[in-house]
Amino acid sequence: MNFYQTWLPFFYLYGVGGIAFLLGTFLIYKTGALRVSYEIHKKWIWILFYGYFFYAFIHALFIYLAIGSS
Amino acid sequence: MENILGTNLDRIVILAYFAVVMGFGAYFGKYSKTTSDYFFGGRRFAWWLITISIVATGIGSHSFVKYSTKAYQYGFSSTMTYMNDWFFMPLFLFGWLPIIYYMKLGSIPEYFEKRFSREARYIATFMILMYMIGYIAIQFLTLATALYKIYGIPLMLTVVLIAIATTIYMHFGGQTSVIFTDLIQGFILIFAGLLLFTLGLNFLVENTPYASGLKALWDNLTPAEKLPLANFNSPPDFNFVGIFWQDGIAGSIGFLFLNQGLIMRFMAARSVNEGRKAAAFNVLVILPISAIVVSNAGWIGKAISNSVPGALPIDLAPNDVFVSVANLITSPGVFGFIIAALCAALMSTSDTLVNASSSVIINDIYRPLTKNKSSDEEQLRLARLASVVVKVIAVCLVPFFNSFESIYEAHGWFHSTFTPPLVVGVFLGIFWKRFTSTAVIATFILGAFLMILGQMYPSLISPFSHGIELRPGRGYSYIGALYNLFVCAGVGVIVTFFTKPNADKQLTGLTVFDIHKLKKIFKGSSINEATGKPVVVNFKVKDLGKDMVSFSKDDMKTINANKGDLVYIQDSRWWLGGLKSIHATFADPHDENGVVYMSEVQRDSGMFIDNLPLKAEKEM
């Protein structure tokens, strides 16, 4: 298996997707839609970043295991 | 006619399932008294109820067939489209969701009128209706294709029968029926999918030397089939980068921001925060499970092909893998149950779309044309009639979609044709104040024209192809979405710079820059963010004026509320999920602790029962 099959899709997904995610987070922060002074919004910031890394972890794990099984 | 699959017991199970769901849905019709109830379920439900009902909406009957096929051909990468929806969650949860909820938008096209112009609304209405009705037709076609093989009834007659069955409970119940039938069907879908997976693993244990089904599955897939993401840019009909742009970007924005059915589900949540919880839980927990539910028949099929020669036909067509694997690994009756789950997927997806379509017809065509002069009862009657008309049109469209090579192709054509202009329109509308009314119309019309040019001359798409091979005579597939998004956004941006923007005042509450003002707009007065505690009370009937309720001074102190604040009152039995509840406004307090005064209308609307306690909490 080559790089095009294994890690390139991963980096593209979390790179381009990550830009969309970070821009979105920055925008809602700058416009005041997300306010860190609200306790409930603080929890949401954690959940948002948890979601991003949760999916990145699952995908990375399966790529790693698939490479290991070849 | 092709070979008929299944036994009489399977057929009885499927029929029994239809009967139970129709009865269940019709029962909840009594909760739809107004158009608000019919379309939005009265904005009263708890997040968990919304979440489970979304499951059934997200998994269409085409999902099982489509993803099992890809799973059989390519392995775990069939899950890609279920696991790439998180990137736009910040903008959805804190941008779009508060706008649609607090601005009380009845439909997506209504946003286009408020944000841009009436002309923009009409074009958006047309595109969204076309999209939804076509989608319903594809659902009908998929299920009819499967049932045709089981009952042997002619395909179009099967389509008509399915349409009638879903009409019966939808017609009377509206959104409340949709939510509750989707709730039960969501559980059935997940259970059936996981049951199939378990039976498949057992089959592998019984027919291979392995002691563990999971180990047998893992070892009987090639390393490439174990990868969770497809090859970057090949083959042309299933590659990562194309699917990323079509599904991960255009599809995700389309699903979260433009799916009228999904939007209406979030509008049925009792608060914005409950809507956020439902959306986040759905993407984080339910979608990964759904990915397994819809794909596993393909993985099991591939492992069986590799380890148990002769169990499945050597020339098995990938499109038939779901039904063939289900038939192989299940016993009579269980096979019927699995096909009933396919029915559940269809009924729950189509009922949501039919309800959404009739909402668009009433909110975006009928009300503007009649200047909202007809009574709510008349509108409700028309909404029910509209849902029937939508189904008739969908049935008529089935032969058109049946002419595509596969359901997958029909579905792909749909997404690439109708989503990009709307995606660009709504996205720039929310996040760019300068974006003008002329620009959004140009995006719809000129953007669509450039998209058609791209389909006719694939060389236009080549610069965006990321090295994907151009198939002679068939053009590019998924990566066309990147080109479509680019030309639509390009038209929107260029035209914006040459036209005059709307005044800031006209945009109040309609862009992400005003989110912090939305609660005040919704309430109509300054908001009270002080934290309080819920109270449990009994009710007494006393008319205090429209939407007003009265609590004791002590209870008001516990809730931390003032006169004029908004309150949410629900039956204290949590498992009802807000089915019996109302929204109201605090009136002047009284001195009787543990009692709330409310009008007869409010008691009836909430369906509150004498002597059963209620739970009340401040909204804002």
XYZ file of C-alpha atoms in Angstrom:
690
model
C 0.000 0.000 0.000
C 1.299 3.422 -0.877
C 0.938 6.909 0.572
C -1.998 7.676 -1.756
C -3.935 4.824 -0.172
C -2.988 5.312 3.467
C -2.030 8.670 4.956
C -2.639 11.205 2.150
C -6.461 10.964 2.432
C -6.114 11.337 6.211
C -3.979 14.482 5.990
C -6.220 15.946 3.300
C -9.381 15.230 5.324
C -8.140 16.712 8.586
C -6.132 19.441 6.839
C -8.775 20.900 4.513
C -11.595 19.879 6.858
C -9.577 21.236 9.767
C -9.307 24.636 8.067
C -13.106 24.716 7.711
C -13.461 23.659 11.356
C -11.016 26.243 12.720
C -12.385 29.062 10.544
C -15.890 28.241 11.733
C -14.829 28.153 15.372
C -12.932 31.445 14.976
C -15.935 33.078 13.296
C -18.455 32.131 15.972
C -15.970 33.266 18.626
C -15.253 36.631 16.983
C -18.925 37.400 16.341
C -19.905 36.648 19.940
C -22.100 33.691 18.976
C -19.881 31.545 21.214
C -19.030 33.241 24.488
C -16.360 31.748 26.712
C -17.746 33.712 29.644
C -20.875 31.499 29.602
C -20.329 28.280 31.548
C -22.507 26.299 29.142
C -20.583 27.572 26.116
C -17.287 26.521 27.715
C -18.538 22.931 27.698
C -19.451 23.274 24.044
C -15.935 24.381 23.119
C -14.618 21.169 24.663
C -17.211 19.099 22.830
C -16.379 20.750 19.487
C -12.661 20.007 19.761
C -13.318 16.553 21.230
C -15.392 15.697 18.127
C -12.625 16.743 15.765
C -9.935 14.698 17.530
C -12.289 11.766 18.154
C -12.794 11.225 14.449
C -9.133 11.885 13.647
C -8.151 9.254 16.228
C -10.560 6.613 14.887
C -9.378 7.114 11.308
C -5.681 7.138 12.280
C -6.114 3.982 14.351
C -7.698 2.019 11.519
C -5.069 3.189 9.013
C -2.335 2.131 11.435
C -3.952 -1.302 12.013
C -4.537 -1.843 8.280
C -0.900 -1.042 7.478
C 0.177 -3.401 10.275
C -1.851 -6.244 8.800
C -0.261 -6.022 5.344
C -40.066 -12.157 -13.184
C -36.953 -12.658 -11.046
C -36.725 -15.327 -8.330
C -38.950 -14.555 -5.351
C -36.996 -14.446 -2.076
C -38.084 -15.198 1.475
C -40.879 -17.302 2.961
C -44.547 -16.674 3.822
C -43.494 -15.977 7.398
C -41.210 -13.190 6.139
C -44.083 -11.673 4.164
C -46.366 -11.753 7.209
C -43.688 -10.073 9.356
C -43.317 -7.254 6.816
C -47.083 -6.700 6.575
C -47.444 -6.772 10.365
C -44.710 -4.185 10.647
C -46.482 -1.819 8.248
C -49.726 -2.216 10.214
C -48.065 -1.496 13.580
C -46.301 1.632 12.324
C -49.418 3.003 10.655
C -51.425 2.512 13.868
C -48.679 4.060 15.979
C -48.392 7.099 13.729
C -52.150 7.611 13.457
C -52.438 7.533 17.279
C -50.107 10.523 17.613
C -52.252 12.489 15.171
C -54.247 13.749 18.156
C -51.271 15.888 19.164
C -51.437 17.940 15.931
C -53.990 20.691 16.382
C -52.377 23.632 14.598
C -50.001 24.121 11.671
C -47.258 24.783 14.224
C -47.906 21.349 15.759
C -48.206 19.768 12.340
C -44.913 21.102 11.024
C -42.794 21.675 14.114
C -44.378 19.483 16.773
C -45.018 22.584 18.907
C -41.282 23.163 19.651
C -41.391 21.054 22.785
C -39.320 17.869 22.539
C -36.266 16.724 24.493
C -32.935 16.262 22.739
C -32.843 12.463 23.067
C -36.186 12.101 21.348
C -35.066 14.343 18.507
C -31.771 12.412 18.239
C -33.303 8.974 17.836
C -35.855 10.256 15.373
C -33.032 11.812 13.322
C -31.384 8.373 13.034
C -34.283 7.076 11.033
C -34.298 10.195 8.861
C -30.572 9.937 8.095
C -30.746 6.289 7.104
C -32.822 5.968 3.977
C -33.801 2.679 2.389
C -31.235 3.450 -0.313
C -28.542 3.610 2.411
C -28.587 -0.138 3.086
C -28.326 -1.028 -0.585
C -25.867 1.735 -1.509
C -23.412 1.335 1.372
C -23.517 -2.469 1.438
C -22.566 -2.361 -2.228
C -19.573 -0.085 -1.582
C -18.628 -2.084 1.520
C -18.573 -5.268 -0.541
C -16.432 -3.634 -3.220
C -14.088 -1.501 -1.095
C -14.344 -2.539 2.580
C -14.349 -0.165 5.561
C -13.979 2.969 3.425
C -17.726 2.667 2.779
C -18.088 4.457 6.134
C -16.424 7.658 4.874
C -19.610 9.568 4.233
C -20.933 8.888 7.731
C -17.745 10.034 9.419
C -16.937 13.390 7.838
C -19.709 15.638 9.155
C -17.991 17.273 12.119
C -16.132 20.075 10.317
C -19.151 22.349 9.987
C -20.593 21.698 13.440
C -19.276 24.955 14.997
C -21.024 27.001 12.319
C -24.173 24.932 12.513
C -24.513 24.783 16.300
C -23.694 28.417 17.009
C -24.503 30.051 13.669
C -27.350 28.533 11.712
C -29.325 26.744 14.449
C -29.904 29.862 16.611
C -30.889 31.862 13.513
C -33.560 29.437 12.316
C -34.861 28.780 15.834
C -35.019 32.280 17.266
C -36.119 33.945 14.017
C -38.954 31.345 13.908
C -38.286 30.519 10.281
C -40.942 28.215 8.871
C -38.753 27.031 6.042
C -35.407 27.469 4.325
C -36.941 29.517 1.468
C -38.389 31.892 4.069
C -34.815 32.663 5.073
C -34.030 33.564 1.470
C -36.872 36.096 1.395
C -35.970 37.691 4.710
C -32.274 37.790 3.941
C -32.506 38.625 0.223
C -35.764 39.073 -1.678
C -39.056 37.428 -2.604
C -37.633 36.391 -5.982
C -34.792 34.549 -4.228
C -37.385 32.783 -2.101
C -39.363 31.574 -5.103
C -36.301 30.157 -6.858
C -35.124 28.493 -3.645
C -38.623 27.063 -3.097
C -38.608 25.514 -6.554
C -35.144 23.991 -6.110
C -35.807 22.639 -2.636
C -39.156 21.145 -3.612
C -37.618 19.474 -6.647
C -34.857 18.100 -4.475
C -37.158 16.705 -1.795
C -39.794 15.226 -4.082
C -37.110 13.567 -6.197
C -35.538 12.189 -3.045
C -38.892 10.700 -1.995
C -39.228 9.095 -5.430
C -35.793 7.456 -5.014
C -36.839 6.097 -1.610
C -40.005 4.611 -3.095
C -38.041 3.059 -5.936
C -35.443 1.465 -3.640
C -37.933 -0.213 -1.375
C -40.211 -1.230 -4.207
C -37.236 -2.911 -5.890
C -36.585 -4.983 -2.744
C -40.242 -5.813 -2.016
C -40.828 -6.705 -5.655
C -38.368 -9.579 -5.200
C -40.210 -10.782 -2.106
C -43.889 -10.374 -3.030
C -43.657 -10.545 -6.799
C -46.112 -7.628 -7.156
C -45.345 -5.385 -10.168
C -42.878 -2.642 -9.285
C -45.137 0.390 -9.849
C -48.006 -1.203 -7.915
C -45.594 -1.800 -5.027
C -44.603 1.880 -5.184
C -48.262 2.955 -4.994
C -48.976 0.620 -2.059
C -45.979 1.979 -0.132
C -47.108 5.548 -0.815
C -50.597 4.789 0.498
C -49.264 3.089 3.624
C -47.040 6.025 4.582
C -49.845 8.485 3.814
C -52.194 6.950 6.359
C -50.239 7.892 9.461
C -48.549 10.992 8.026
C -51.805 12.486 6.824
C -53.301 12.841 10.270
C -50.310 13.129 12.487
C -47.858 15.559 10.919
C -44.563 16.228 12.656
C -45.558 14.649 15.980
C -46.450 11.388 14.233
C -43.255 11.631 12.202
C -41.145 12.096 15.323
C -42.743 9.250 17.256
C -42.859 6.754 14.415
C -39.276 7.695 13.574
C -38.364 7.157 17.211
C -39.524 3.546 17.169
C -38.205 2.996 13.648
C -34.822 4.439 14.632
C -34.490 1.765 17.310
C -35.637 -0.924 14.870
C -33.152 0.205 12.231
C -30.205 0.115 14.592
C -31.306 -3.146 16.166
C -31.854 -4.833 12.786
C -28.508 -3.621 11.431
C -26.594 -4.793 14.487
C -28.546 -8.072 14.523
C -27.479 -8.675 10.928
C -23.870 -7.935 11.902
C -24.029 -10.360 14.848
C -25.613 -13.102 12.725
C -22.949 -12.520 10.074
C -20.142 -12.890 12.603
C -21.786 -16.077 13.936
C -21.999 -17.409 10.393
C -18.268 -16.830 9.993
C -17.520 -18.628 13.285
C -19.669 -21.601 12.268
C -18.202 -21.895 8.788
C -14.525 -21.064 9.322
C -11.853 -22.330 11.751
C -11.987 -19.041 13.708
C -13.301 -18.877 17.270
C -14.050 -15.151 17.029
C -16.294 -13.652 14.368
C -14.536 -10.273 14.506
C -11.155 -11.951 14.018
C -12.579 -13.957 11.090
C -13.921 -10.771 9.527
C -10.648 -8.872 10.000
C -8.466 -11.684 8.652
C -10.648 -12.269 5.626
C -10.438 -8.713 4.353
C -7.398 -7.483 2.438
C -5.280 -4.683 4.006
C -6.707 -2.207 1.471
C -10.248 -3.210 2.472
C -9.412 -2.430 6.111
C -8.514 1.189 5.358
C -11.177 3.636 6.614
C -10.607 6.123 3.780
C -10.605 5.309 0.073
C -7.604 5.647 -2.240
C -6.881 9.346 -2.779
C -7.871 9.727 -6.439
C -8.676 6.342 -7.954
C -10.739 4.534 -9.133
C -12.931 7.187 -10.778
C -16.139 5.763 -9.301
C -14.925 5.592 -5.685
C -12.082 7.859 -4.586
C -11.411 9.831 -1.434
C -10.930 13.353 -2.762
C -14.040 13.343 -4.942
C -16.231 11.983 -2.167
C -14.702 14.483 0.277
C -15.860 17.430 -1.840
C -19.191 15.950 -2.805
C -20.188 14.541 0.562
C -17.849 15.958 3.221
C -18.235 19.542 2.031
C -21.312 20.001 -0.230
C -23.223 17.095 1.316
C -22.488 18.027 4.922
C -23.456 21.661 4.424
C -26.502 20.581 2.460
C -27.536 18.090 5.142
C -26.983 20.398 8.112
C -28.001 23.741 6.631
C -30.517 22.954 3.902
C -32.296 19.723 4.718
C -35.762 21.074 5.471
C -36.742 17.813 7.141
C -33.794 17.929 9.505
C -34.262 21.628 10.180
C -37.887 21.017 11.141
C -36.733 18.309 13.514
C -34.428 20.746 15.289
C -37.211 23.327 15.343
C -39.275 20.766 17.254
C -36.671 20.776 20.057
C -37.770 22.623 23.154
C -34.786 24.973 23.102
C -31.714 25.804 21.037
C -29.498 24.027 23.542
C -31.599 20.854 23.253
C -31.220 21.137 19.472
C -27.439 21.460 19.869
C -27.315 18.376 22.083
C -29.361 16.394 19.571
C -27.133 17.424 16.651
C -23.842 16.778 18.481
C -24.945 13.402 19.873
C -26.183 12.405 16.450
C -22.872 13.132 14.704
C -20.610 11.861 17.495
C -22.432 8.691 18.523
C -25.254 7.793 16.183
C -23.537 8.308 12.834
C -20.618 5.929 13.550
C -23.139 3.298 14.664
C -25.230 4.007 11.570
C -22.147 3.501 9.406
C -21.835 -0.050 10.770
C -25.570 -0.641 10.471
C -25.749 0.216 6.752
C -22.379 -1.220 5.659
C -21.908 -4.466 7.557
C -23.780 -6.702 5.104
C -21.123 -5.798 2.510
C -18.175 -6.515 4.842
C -19.702 -9.815 5.940
C -20.444 -10.682 2.312
C -16.835 -10.020 1.316
C -15.452 -12.090 4.221
C -17.843 -14.947 3.366
C -16.779 -14.812 -0.293
C -13.128 -15.043 0.748
C -13.522 -17.760 3.390
C -16.585 -19.885 2.539
C -16.425 -20.735 -1.195
C -19.820 -21.358 -2.767
C -21.856 -19.775 0.041
C -22.577 -16.753 -2.134
C -22.820 -16.874 -5.943
C -19.467 -16.243 -7.636
C -21.118 -13.773 -10.009
C -22.986 -11.950 -7.207
C -23.758 -8.392 -8.350
C -22.591 -5.901 -5.688
C -26.029 -4.208 -5.780
C -27.646 -7.467 -4.629
C -25.271 -8.085 -1.738
C -27.544 -6.738 0.997
C -30.548 -8.926 0.193
C -28.371 -11.974 -0.641
C -26.321 -11.810 2.572
C -29.436 -11.189 4.681
C -31.143 -14.159 3.061
C -28.078 -16.390 3.621
C -27.351 -15.659 7.282
C -30.866 -15.272 8.704
C -33.631 -17.759 9.357
C -37.243 -17.402 8.071
C -39.012 -14.594 9.910
C -35.735 -12.875 10.777
C -35.206 -12.173 7.086
C -38.670 -10.600 7.061
C -37.686 -8.496 10.047
C -34.540 -7.268 8.285
C -36.562 -6.304 5.222
C -39.067 -4.635 7.574
C -36.123 -2.527 8.759
C -35.590 -1.533 5.145
C -39.248 -0.493 5.156
C -38.604 1.453 8.362
C -35.788 3.295 6.639
C -37.995 4.230 3.735
C -41.022 5.228 5.756
C -39.076 7.370 8.169
C -37.082 9.175 5.511
C -39.999 9.746 3.193
C -42.413 10.864 5.920
C -39.915 13.503 7.032
C -39.471 14.732 3.479
C -43.191 14.706 2.741
C -43.896 16.712 5.891
C -41.087 19.101 4.947
C -42.412 19.457 1.394
C -45.939 20.259 2.553
C -44.438 22.770 4.983
C -42.652 24.475 2.077
C -45.839 24.440 -0.022
C -47.883 26.089 2.750
C -45.208 28.458 4.077
C -43.571 29.459 0.822
C -46.282 29.259 -1.791
C -49.748 29.311 -0.216
C -49.235 31.843 2.581
C -47.411 34.448 0.474
C -49.983 34.100 -2.334
C -52.987 34.438 0.001
C -51.198 37.022 2.161
C -51.732 34.705 5.127
C -55.470 35.449 5.293
C -56.817 31.901 5.607
C -57.501 30.313 8.974
C -55.078 27.922 10.663
C -57.620 25.108 10.266
C -57.801 25.688 6.541
C -54.025 25.754 6.272
C -53.804 22.511 8.238
C -56.294 20.887 5.860
C -54.294 22.132 2.898
C -51.045 20.899 4.470
C -52.527 17.404 4.608
C -53.711 17.654 1.042
C -50.266 18.927 -0.009
C -48.613 15.886 1.548
C -50.819 13.643 -0.619
C -50.051 15.680 -3.756
C -46.313 15.473 -3.031
C -46.540 11.694 -2.866
C -48.497 11.484 -6.105
C -45.834 13.546 -7.903
C -43.081 11.404 -6.328
C -44.780 8.217 -7.552
C -44.987 9.717 -11.051
C -41.237 10.448 -10.965
C -40.274 6.857 -10.091
C -40.053 5.667 -13.739
C -37.645 8.558 -14.484
C -35.255 7.495 -11.707
C -35.679 3.861 -12.642
C -34.086 4.780 -15.985
C -30.706 5.533 -14.323
C -28.128 2.752 -14.330
C -28.305 2.456 -10.550
C -29.926 4.082 -7.552
C -26.458 5.244 -6.513
C -26.106 7.131 -9.780
C -29.576 8.675 -9.524
C -28.791 9.830 -5.995
C -25.425 11.258 -7.029
C -26.994 13.173 -9.921
C -29.411 14.678 -7.492
C -26.849 15.918 -5.003
C -24.574 17.383 -7.624
C -27.414 19.182 -9.424
C -29.489 20.736 -6.659
C -27.201 21.220 -3.668
C -24.279 23.522 -4.687
C -26.222 26.717 -5.619
C -28.331 26.469 -2.453
C -25.292 25.655 -0.322
C -23.440 28.713 -1.611
C -26.535 30.915 -1.284
C -27.265 30.045 2.316
C -23.637 29.907 3.404
C -22.627 33.292 1.995
C -25.942 34.703 3.230
C -25.240 33.737 6.813
C -21.548 34.516 6.972
C -21.074 37.483 4.597
C -23.159 40.607 5.203
C -22.064 42.157 1.891
C -23.609 39.270 -0.121
C -26.447 40.830 -2.149
C -29.897 39.808 -3.383
C -28.847 40.117 -7.013
C -25.807 37.973 -6.289
C -27.839 35.131 -4.783
C -30.175 35.042 -7.796
C -27.136 35.094 -10.113
C -25.695 32.221 -8.059
C -28.865 30.198 -8.648
C -29.259 30.956 -12.353
C -25.774 31.640 -13.734
C -24.270 29.088 -11.336
C -26.694 26.429 -12.592
C -25.825 27.356 -16.177
C -22.079 26.955 -15.518
C -22.751 23.642 -13.778
C -24.585 22.372 -16.860
C -21.638 23.530 -19.000
C -19.353 21.510 -16.720
C -21.478 18.402 -17.293
C -21.405 18.956 -21.064
C -17.690 19.825 -21.251
C -15.788 17.847 -18.577
C -12.544 19.581 -19.589
C -13.845 22.557 -17.561
C -13.700 20.357 -14.451
C -10.192 19.021 -15.224
C -8.331 21.774 -13.278
C -10.196 20.609 -10.147
C -9.770 16.887 -10.771
C -6.854 16.175 -8.360
C -5.586 13.623 -10.878
C -8.821 11.629 -11.061
C -9.127 9.829 -14.396
C -11.679 11.224 -16.859
C -14.031 8.440 -17.983
C -14.816 8.741 -21.699
C -18.486 9.457 -22.222
C -19.255 9.601 -18.515
C -17.208 12.600 -17.341
C -16.099 13.173 -13.753
C -18.297 11.998 -10.944
C -17.944 13.293 -7.378
C -15.205 15.858 -7.950
C -17.683 17.768 -10.112
C -19.014 19.059 -6.780
C -15.806 21.059 -6.255
C -16.200 22.667 -9.676
C -19.901 23.354 -8.989
C -19.167 24.941 -5.629
C -16.359 26.993 -7.149
C -18.419 28.416 -10.037
C -21.449 29.133 -7.837
C -19.311 30.843 -5.187
C -17.369 32.684 -7.902
C -20.557 34.055 -9.442
C -21.870 35.055 -6.017
C -18.692 36.861 -4.992
C -18.139 38.672 -8.309
C -21.756 39.858 -8.642
C -21.738 41.004 -5.010
C -18.873 43.415 -5.669
C -20.810 45.042 -8.523
C -24.160 45.381 -6.748
C -25.491 47.299 -3.784
C -25.837 45.390 -0.502
C -28.975 45.457 1.659
C -28.974 47.904 4.550
C -27.655 46.473 7.829
C -31.051 47.080 9.431
C -32.740 44.692 6.972
C -30.295 41.950 7.924
C -30.941 42.057 11.673
C -30.976 38.563 13.113
C -30.223 36.920 9.778
C -26.426 36.685 9.842
C -23.979 35.151 12.274
C -22.947 38.658 13.338
C -26.261 39.137 15.183
C -26.423 35.866 17.097
C -26.025 37.637 20.429
C -29.156 39.705 19.678
C -31.362 36.763 18.723
C -32.645 35.814 22.166
C -33.819 39.372 22.729
C -35.519 39.424 19.330
C -37.197 36.090 20.125
C -38.405 37.178 23.558
C -39.332 40.719 22.602
C -37.752 42.199 25.721
C -34.434 42.064 27.570
C -33.321 38.579 28.552
C -32.715 37.181 32.032
C -29.645 34.897 31.995
C -29.539 34.376 35.795
C -29.312 30.667 36.638
C -32.230 29.160 38.556
C -33.540 25.742 39.505
C -36.570 23.903 38.077
C -39.614 23.514 40.339
C -42.203 20.757 40.512
C -45.757 22.070 40.807
C -49.401 21.130 40.384
C -51.689 23.168 38.177
C -54.955 24.989 38.702
C -57.054 26.440 35.915
C -57.351 30.223 35.928
C -57.360 32.443 32.857
C -54.626 35.079 33.048
C -54.445 36.203 29.431
C -52.805 34.812 26.307
C -49.779 32.587 27.041
C -49.529 33.790 30.669
C -49.038 31.522 33.692
C -48.599 32.434 37.333
C -46.301 30.873 39.959
C -45.888 31.669 43.654
C -43.338 34.276 44.737
C -41.172 31.562 46.363
C -41.255 29.361 43.265
C -40.341 32.377 41.106
C -37.362 32.956 43.418
C -36.234 29.327 43.041
C -36.549 29.504 39.267
C -34.845 32.936 39.394
C -37.446 34.420 37.077
C -39.164 37.786 36.721
C -42.526 38.735 35.308
C -42.329 38.649 31.497
C -39.647 35.910 31.367
C -40.367 32.775 29.338
C -41.083 29.443 31.033
C -41.231 25.860 29.796
C -43.669 23.568 31.633
C -43.779 19.822 31.027
C -45.297 16.679 32.475
C -42.771 15.597 35.124
C -42.447 12.097 33.618
C -39.119 12.530 31.799
C -39.657 9.637 29.431
C -42.430 11.530 27.655
C -39.629 13.664 26.228
C -41.724 16.845 26.303
C -44.706 15.391 24.424
C -46.958 16.948 27.080
C -45.628 20.435 27.544
C -46.173 24.133 26.835
C -44.201 27.344 26.525
C -45.590 30.345 28.412
C -44.773 33.708 29.975
C -44.522 34.472 33.690
C -47.400 36.681 34.919
C -47.565 38.427 38.330
C -46.830 35.916 41.104
C -49.299 34.692 43.738
C -48.840 33.241 47.254
C -49.798 29.580 46.797
C -46.503 27.621 46.797
C -46.230 24.554 44.535
C -49.070 25.654 42.268
C -49.127 27.150 38.773
C -52.204 28.899 37.401
C -52.820 28.337 33.728
C -55.711 28.680 31.293
C -57.899 25.861 30.063
C -56.399 26.280 26.590
C -52.885 25.829 27.988
C -53.913 22.752 29.970
C -55.477 21.200 26.869
C -52.556 22.157 24.647
C -50.106 20.535 27.059
C -52.482 17.587 27.611
C -51.794 17.871 31.329
C -53.584 15.431 33.622
C -55.168 16.447 36.947
C -53.041 15.621 39.997
C -49.985 14.664 37.958
C -47.134 17.049 38.851
C -45.504 19.342 36.303
C -41.905 20.464 36.037
C -41.256 24.120 35.219
C -38.024 25.859 34.270
C -37.086 29.269 33.000
C -36.188 29.546 29.330
C -34.794 33.055 29.248
